[in-house]
Short mmCIF file of C-alpha atoms in Angstrom, two decimals:
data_model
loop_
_atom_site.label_atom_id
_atom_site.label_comp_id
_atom_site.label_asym_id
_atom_site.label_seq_id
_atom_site.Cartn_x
_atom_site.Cartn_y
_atom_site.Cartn_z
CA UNK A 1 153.51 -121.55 -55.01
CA UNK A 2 150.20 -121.94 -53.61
CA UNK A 3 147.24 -124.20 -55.48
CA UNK A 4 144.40 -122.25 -54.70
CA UNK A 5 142.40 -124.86 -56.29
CA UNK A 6 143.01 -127.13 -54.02
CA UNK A 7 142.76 -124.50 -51.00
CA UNK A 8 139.39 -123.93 -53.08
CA UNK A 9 138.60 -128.00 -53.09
CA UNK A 10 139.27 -128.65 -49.23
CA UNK A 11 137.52 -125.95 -47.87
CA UNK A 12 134.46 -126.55 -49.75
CA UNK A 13 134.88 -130.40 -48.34
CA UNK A 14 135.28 -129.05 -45.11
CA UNK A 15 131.98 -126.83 -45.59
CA UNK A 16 130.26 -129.86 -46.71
CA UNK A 17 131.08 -132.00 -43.94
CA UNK A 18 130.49 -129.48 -40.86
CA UNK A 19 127.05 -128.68 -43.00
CA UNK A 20 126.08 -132.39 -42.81
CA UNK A 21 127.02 -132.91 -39.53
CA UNK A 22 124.74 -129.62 -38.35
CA UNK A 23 122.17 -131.40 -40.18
CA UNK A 24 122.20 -134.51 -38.25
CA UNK A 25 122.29 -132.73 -35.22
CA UNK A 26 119.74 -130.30 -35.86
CA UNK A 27 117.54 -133.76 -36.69
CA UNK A 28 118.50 -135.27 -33.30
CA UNK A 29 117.41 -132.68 -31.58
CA UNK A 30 113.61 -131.88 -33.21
CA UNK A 31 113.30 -135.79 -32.55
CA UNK A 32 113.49 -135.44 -28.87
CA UNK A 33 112.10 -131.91 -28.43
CA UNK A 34 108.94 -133.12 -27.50
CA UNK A 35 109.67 -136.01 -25.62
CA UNK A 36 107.56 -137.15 -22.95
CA UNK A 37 109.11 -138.93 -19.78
CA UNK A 38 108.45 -139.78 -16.25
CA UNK A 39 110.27 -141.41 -13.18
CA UNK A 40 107.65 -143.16 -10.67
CA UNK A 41 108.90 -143.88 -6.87
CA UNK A 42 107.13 -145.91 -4.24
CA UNK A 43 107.38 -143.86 -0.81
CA UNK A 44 106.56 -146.64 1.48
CA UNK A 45 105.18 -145.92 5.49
CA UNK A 46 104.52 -142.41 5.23
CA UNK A 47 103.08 -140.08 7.63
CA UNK A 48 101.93 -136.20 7.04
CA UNK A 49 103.06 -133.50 9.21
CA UNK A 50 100.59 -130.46 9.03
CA UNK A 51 101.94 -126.97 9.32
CA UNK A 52 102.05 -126.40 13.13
CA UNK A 53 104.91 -129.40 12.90
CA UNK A 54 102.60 -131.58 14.52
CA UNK A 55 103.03 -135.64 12.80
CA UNK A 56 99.75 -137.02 11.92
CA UNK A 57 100.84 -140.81 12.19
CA UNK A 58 97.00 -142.26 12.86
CA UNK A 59 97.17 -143.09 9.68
CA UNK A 60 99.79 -144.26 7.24
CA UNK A 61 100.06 -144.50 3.81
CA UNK A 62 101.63 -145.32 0.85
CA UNK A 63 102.82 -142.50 -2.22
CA UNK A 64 103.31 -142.75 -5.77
CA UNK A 65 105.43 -139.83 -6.74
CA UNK A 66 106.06 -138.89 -9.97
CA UNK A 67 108.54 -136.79 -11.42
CA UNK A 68 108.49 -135.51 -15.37
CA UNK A 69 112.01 -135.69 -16.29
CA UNK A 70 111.19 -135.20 -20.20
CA UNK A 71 110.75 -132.33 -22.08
CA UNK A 72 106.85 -132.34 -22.68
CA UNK A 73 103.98 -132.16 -19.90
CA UNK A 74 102.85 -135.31 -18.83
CA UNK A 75 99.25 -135.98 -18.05
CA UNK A 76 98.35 -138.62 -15.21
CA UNK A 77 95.22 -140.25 -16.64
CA UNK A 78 95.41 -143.33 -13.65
CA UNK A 79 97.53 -145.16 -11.63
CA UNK A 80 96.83 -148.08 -9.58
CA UNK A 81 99.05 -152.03 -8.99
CA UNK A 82 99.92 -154.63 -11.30
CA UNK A 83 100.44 -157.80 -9.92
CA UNK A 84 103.85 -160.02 -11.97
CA UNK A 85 102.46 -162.78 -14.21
CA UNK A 86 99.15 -161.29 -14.45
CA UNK A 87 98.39 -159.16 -17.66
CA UNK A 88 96.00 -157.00 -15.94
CA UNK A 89 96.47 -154.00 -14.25
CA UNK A 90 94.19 -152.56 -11.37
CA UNK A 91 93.56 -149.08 -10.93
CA UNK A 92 93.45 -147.54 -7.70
CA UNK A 93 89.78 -145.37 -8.80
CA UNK A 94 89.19 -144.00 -4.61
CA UNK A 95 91.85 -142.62 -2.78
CA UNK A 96 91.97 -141.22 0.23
CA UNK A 97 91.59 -137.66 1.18
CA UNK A 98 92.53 -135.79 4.33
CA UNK A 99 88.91 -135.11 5.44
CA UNK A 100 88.12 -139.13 5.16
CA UNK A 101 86.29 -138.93 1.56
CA UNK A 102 86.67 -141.48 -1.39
CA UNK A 103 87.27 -139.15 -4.27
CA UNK A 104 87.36 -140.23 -8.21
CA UNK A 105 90.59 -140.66 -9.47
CA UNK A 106 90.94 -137.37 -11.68
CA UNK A 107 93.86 -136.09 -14.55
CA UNK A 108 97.10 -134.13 -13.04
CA UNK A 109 98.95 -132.47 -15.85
CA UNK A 110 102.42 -133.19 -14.65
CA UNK A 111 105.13 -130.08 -16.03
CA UNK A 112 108.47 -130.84 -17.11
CA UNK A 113 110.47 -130.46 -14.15
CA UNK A 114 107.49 -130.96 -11.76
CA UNK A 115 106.88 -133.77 -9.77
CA UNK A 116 102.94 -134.57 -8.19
CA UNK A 117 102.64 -137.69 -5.37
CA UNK A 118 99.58 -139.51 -4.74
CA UNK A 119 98.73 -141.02 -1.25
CA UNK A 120 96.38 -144.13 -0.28
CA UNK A 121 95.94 -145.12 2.87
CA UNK A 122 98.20 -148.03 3.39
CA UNK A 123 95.50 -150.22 4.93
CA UNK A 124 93.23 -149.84 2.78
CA UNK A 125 95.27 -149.94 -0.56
CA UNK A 126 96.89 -152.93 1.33
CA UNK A 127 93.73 -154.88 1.39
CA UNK A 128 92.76 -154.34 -2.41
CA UNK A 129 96.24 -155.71 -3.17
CA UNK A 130 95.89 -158.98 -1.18
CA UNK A 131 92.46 -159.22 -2.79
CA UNK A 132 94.37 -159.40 -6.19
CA UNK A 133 96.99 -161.13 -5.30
CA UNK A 134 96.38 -164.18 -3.96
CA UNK A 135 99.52 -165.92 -4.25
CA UNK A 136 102.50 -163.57 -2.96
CA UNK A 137 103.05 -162.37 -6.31
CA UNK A 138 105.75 -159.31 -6.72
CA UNK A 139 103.77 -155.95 -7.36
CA UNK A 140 104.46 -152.96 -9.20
CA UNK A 141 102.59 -149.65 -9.35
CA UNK A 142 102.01 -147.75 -11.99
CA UNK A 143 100.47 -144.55 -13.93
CA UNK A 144 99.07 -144.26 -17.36
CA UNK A 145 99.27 -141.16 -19.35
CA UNK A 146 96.79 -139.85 -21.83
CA UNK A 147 98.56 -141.63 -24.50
CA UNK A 148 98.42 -144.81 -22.57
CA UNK A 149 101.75 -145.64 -21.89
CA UNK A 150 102.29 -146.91 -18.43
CA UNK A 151 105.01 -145.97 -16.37
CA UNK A 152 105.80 -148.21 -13.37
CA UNK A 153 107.89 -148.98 -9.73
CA UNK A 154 108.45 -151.69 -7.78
CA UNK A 155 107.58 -151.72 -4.20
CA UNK A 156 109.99 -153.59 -2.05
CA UNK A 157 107.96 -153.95 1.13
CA UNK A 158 104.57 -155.24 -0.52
CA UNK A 159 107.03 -157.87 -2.87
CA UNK A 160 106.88 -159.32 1.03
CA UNK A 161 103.23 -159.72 2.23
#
C-alpha cells in the first residue's frame, strides 16, 4: 500500500529545495546584470589605409582599443601610460587627429559589445613616455571610466626602449 504521506513529505522537500536553488540563482544573476567590464589591447606600429586602399604610412602610431565585454555601457573618461613602480599615472590629454590638430581628450560611451580605439602618433606619444620614464621602466596603458576604475595593457615593444 502506498504512504501518501510520505509521497506528500518528499515532494514538498523536493519543492523546497528546487525553490531555494531558483532563489540563489535568480540572486546570481541580478548581481551581475549590471556589470561593467572592459578588455584594453595595445595595437603597436599601425598605419591607416583611407578608403581608395591607399596606406597612409607617413605616420605611425600607436592604438588603445577597447572592447566592453560586460553587460553595462562603459564610459571612457581618460586614458593615457603608467609607468611600473611609479604610483602615478599620466594621461595622454592631446591626441592626434587626421587633419594634424591637438584635440582635448573627450568621454566615449563604450556599448556592451562595442569596441572604440584611440590612436597617438607613435612619435610623439613616444617622446612623452621617455620624458616619464627615465629609467627603462615597463609601461602599461590604461583608461579610466566615470567611476574611476582603471583598466590597463601592457605594451611589449615600449617595455624595450
Amino acid at each position: 500500500e502506498i504512504d501518501w504521506n510520505m509521497v506528500s513529505a518528499i515532494s514538498t522537500s523536493v519543492g523546497a529545495v528546487a525553490t531555494t536553488g531558483a532563489c540563489i540563482i535568480a540572486l546570481w544573476q541580478t548581481r551581475l546584470a549590471n556589470k561593467k567590464e572592459a578588455r584594453v589591447t595595445v595595437l603597436e606600429d599601425s598605419v591607416f589605409v583611407d578608403s581608395c586602399g591607399e596606406i597612409q604610412d607617413d605616420i605611425v602610431y600607436i592604438g588603445l582599443c577597447i572592447t566592453n565585454i560586460g553587460n553595462k555601457a562603459v564610459i571612457v573618461k581618460n586614458a593615457g601610460f603608467s609607468i611600473s613602480g611609479d604610483k602615478l599615472y599620466y594621461s595622454v590629454i592631446p591626441h592626434f587627429c587626421s587633419d594634424g590638430n591637438n584635440v582635448a581628450f573627450s568621454e566615449h560611451v563604450v556599448a556592451p559589445e562595442q569596441s572604440i580605439a584611440f590612436f597617438f602618433a607613435k612619435e610623439r606619444l613616444l617622446e612623452q613616455v621617455k620624458e616619464k620614464n627615465k629609467k627603462g621602466r615597463k609601461v602599461s596603458f590604461f583608461f579610466s571610466d566615470t567611476s574611476g576604475k582603471k583598466y590597463s595593457a601592457k605594451s611589449l615593444r615600449i617595455e624595450l626602449l
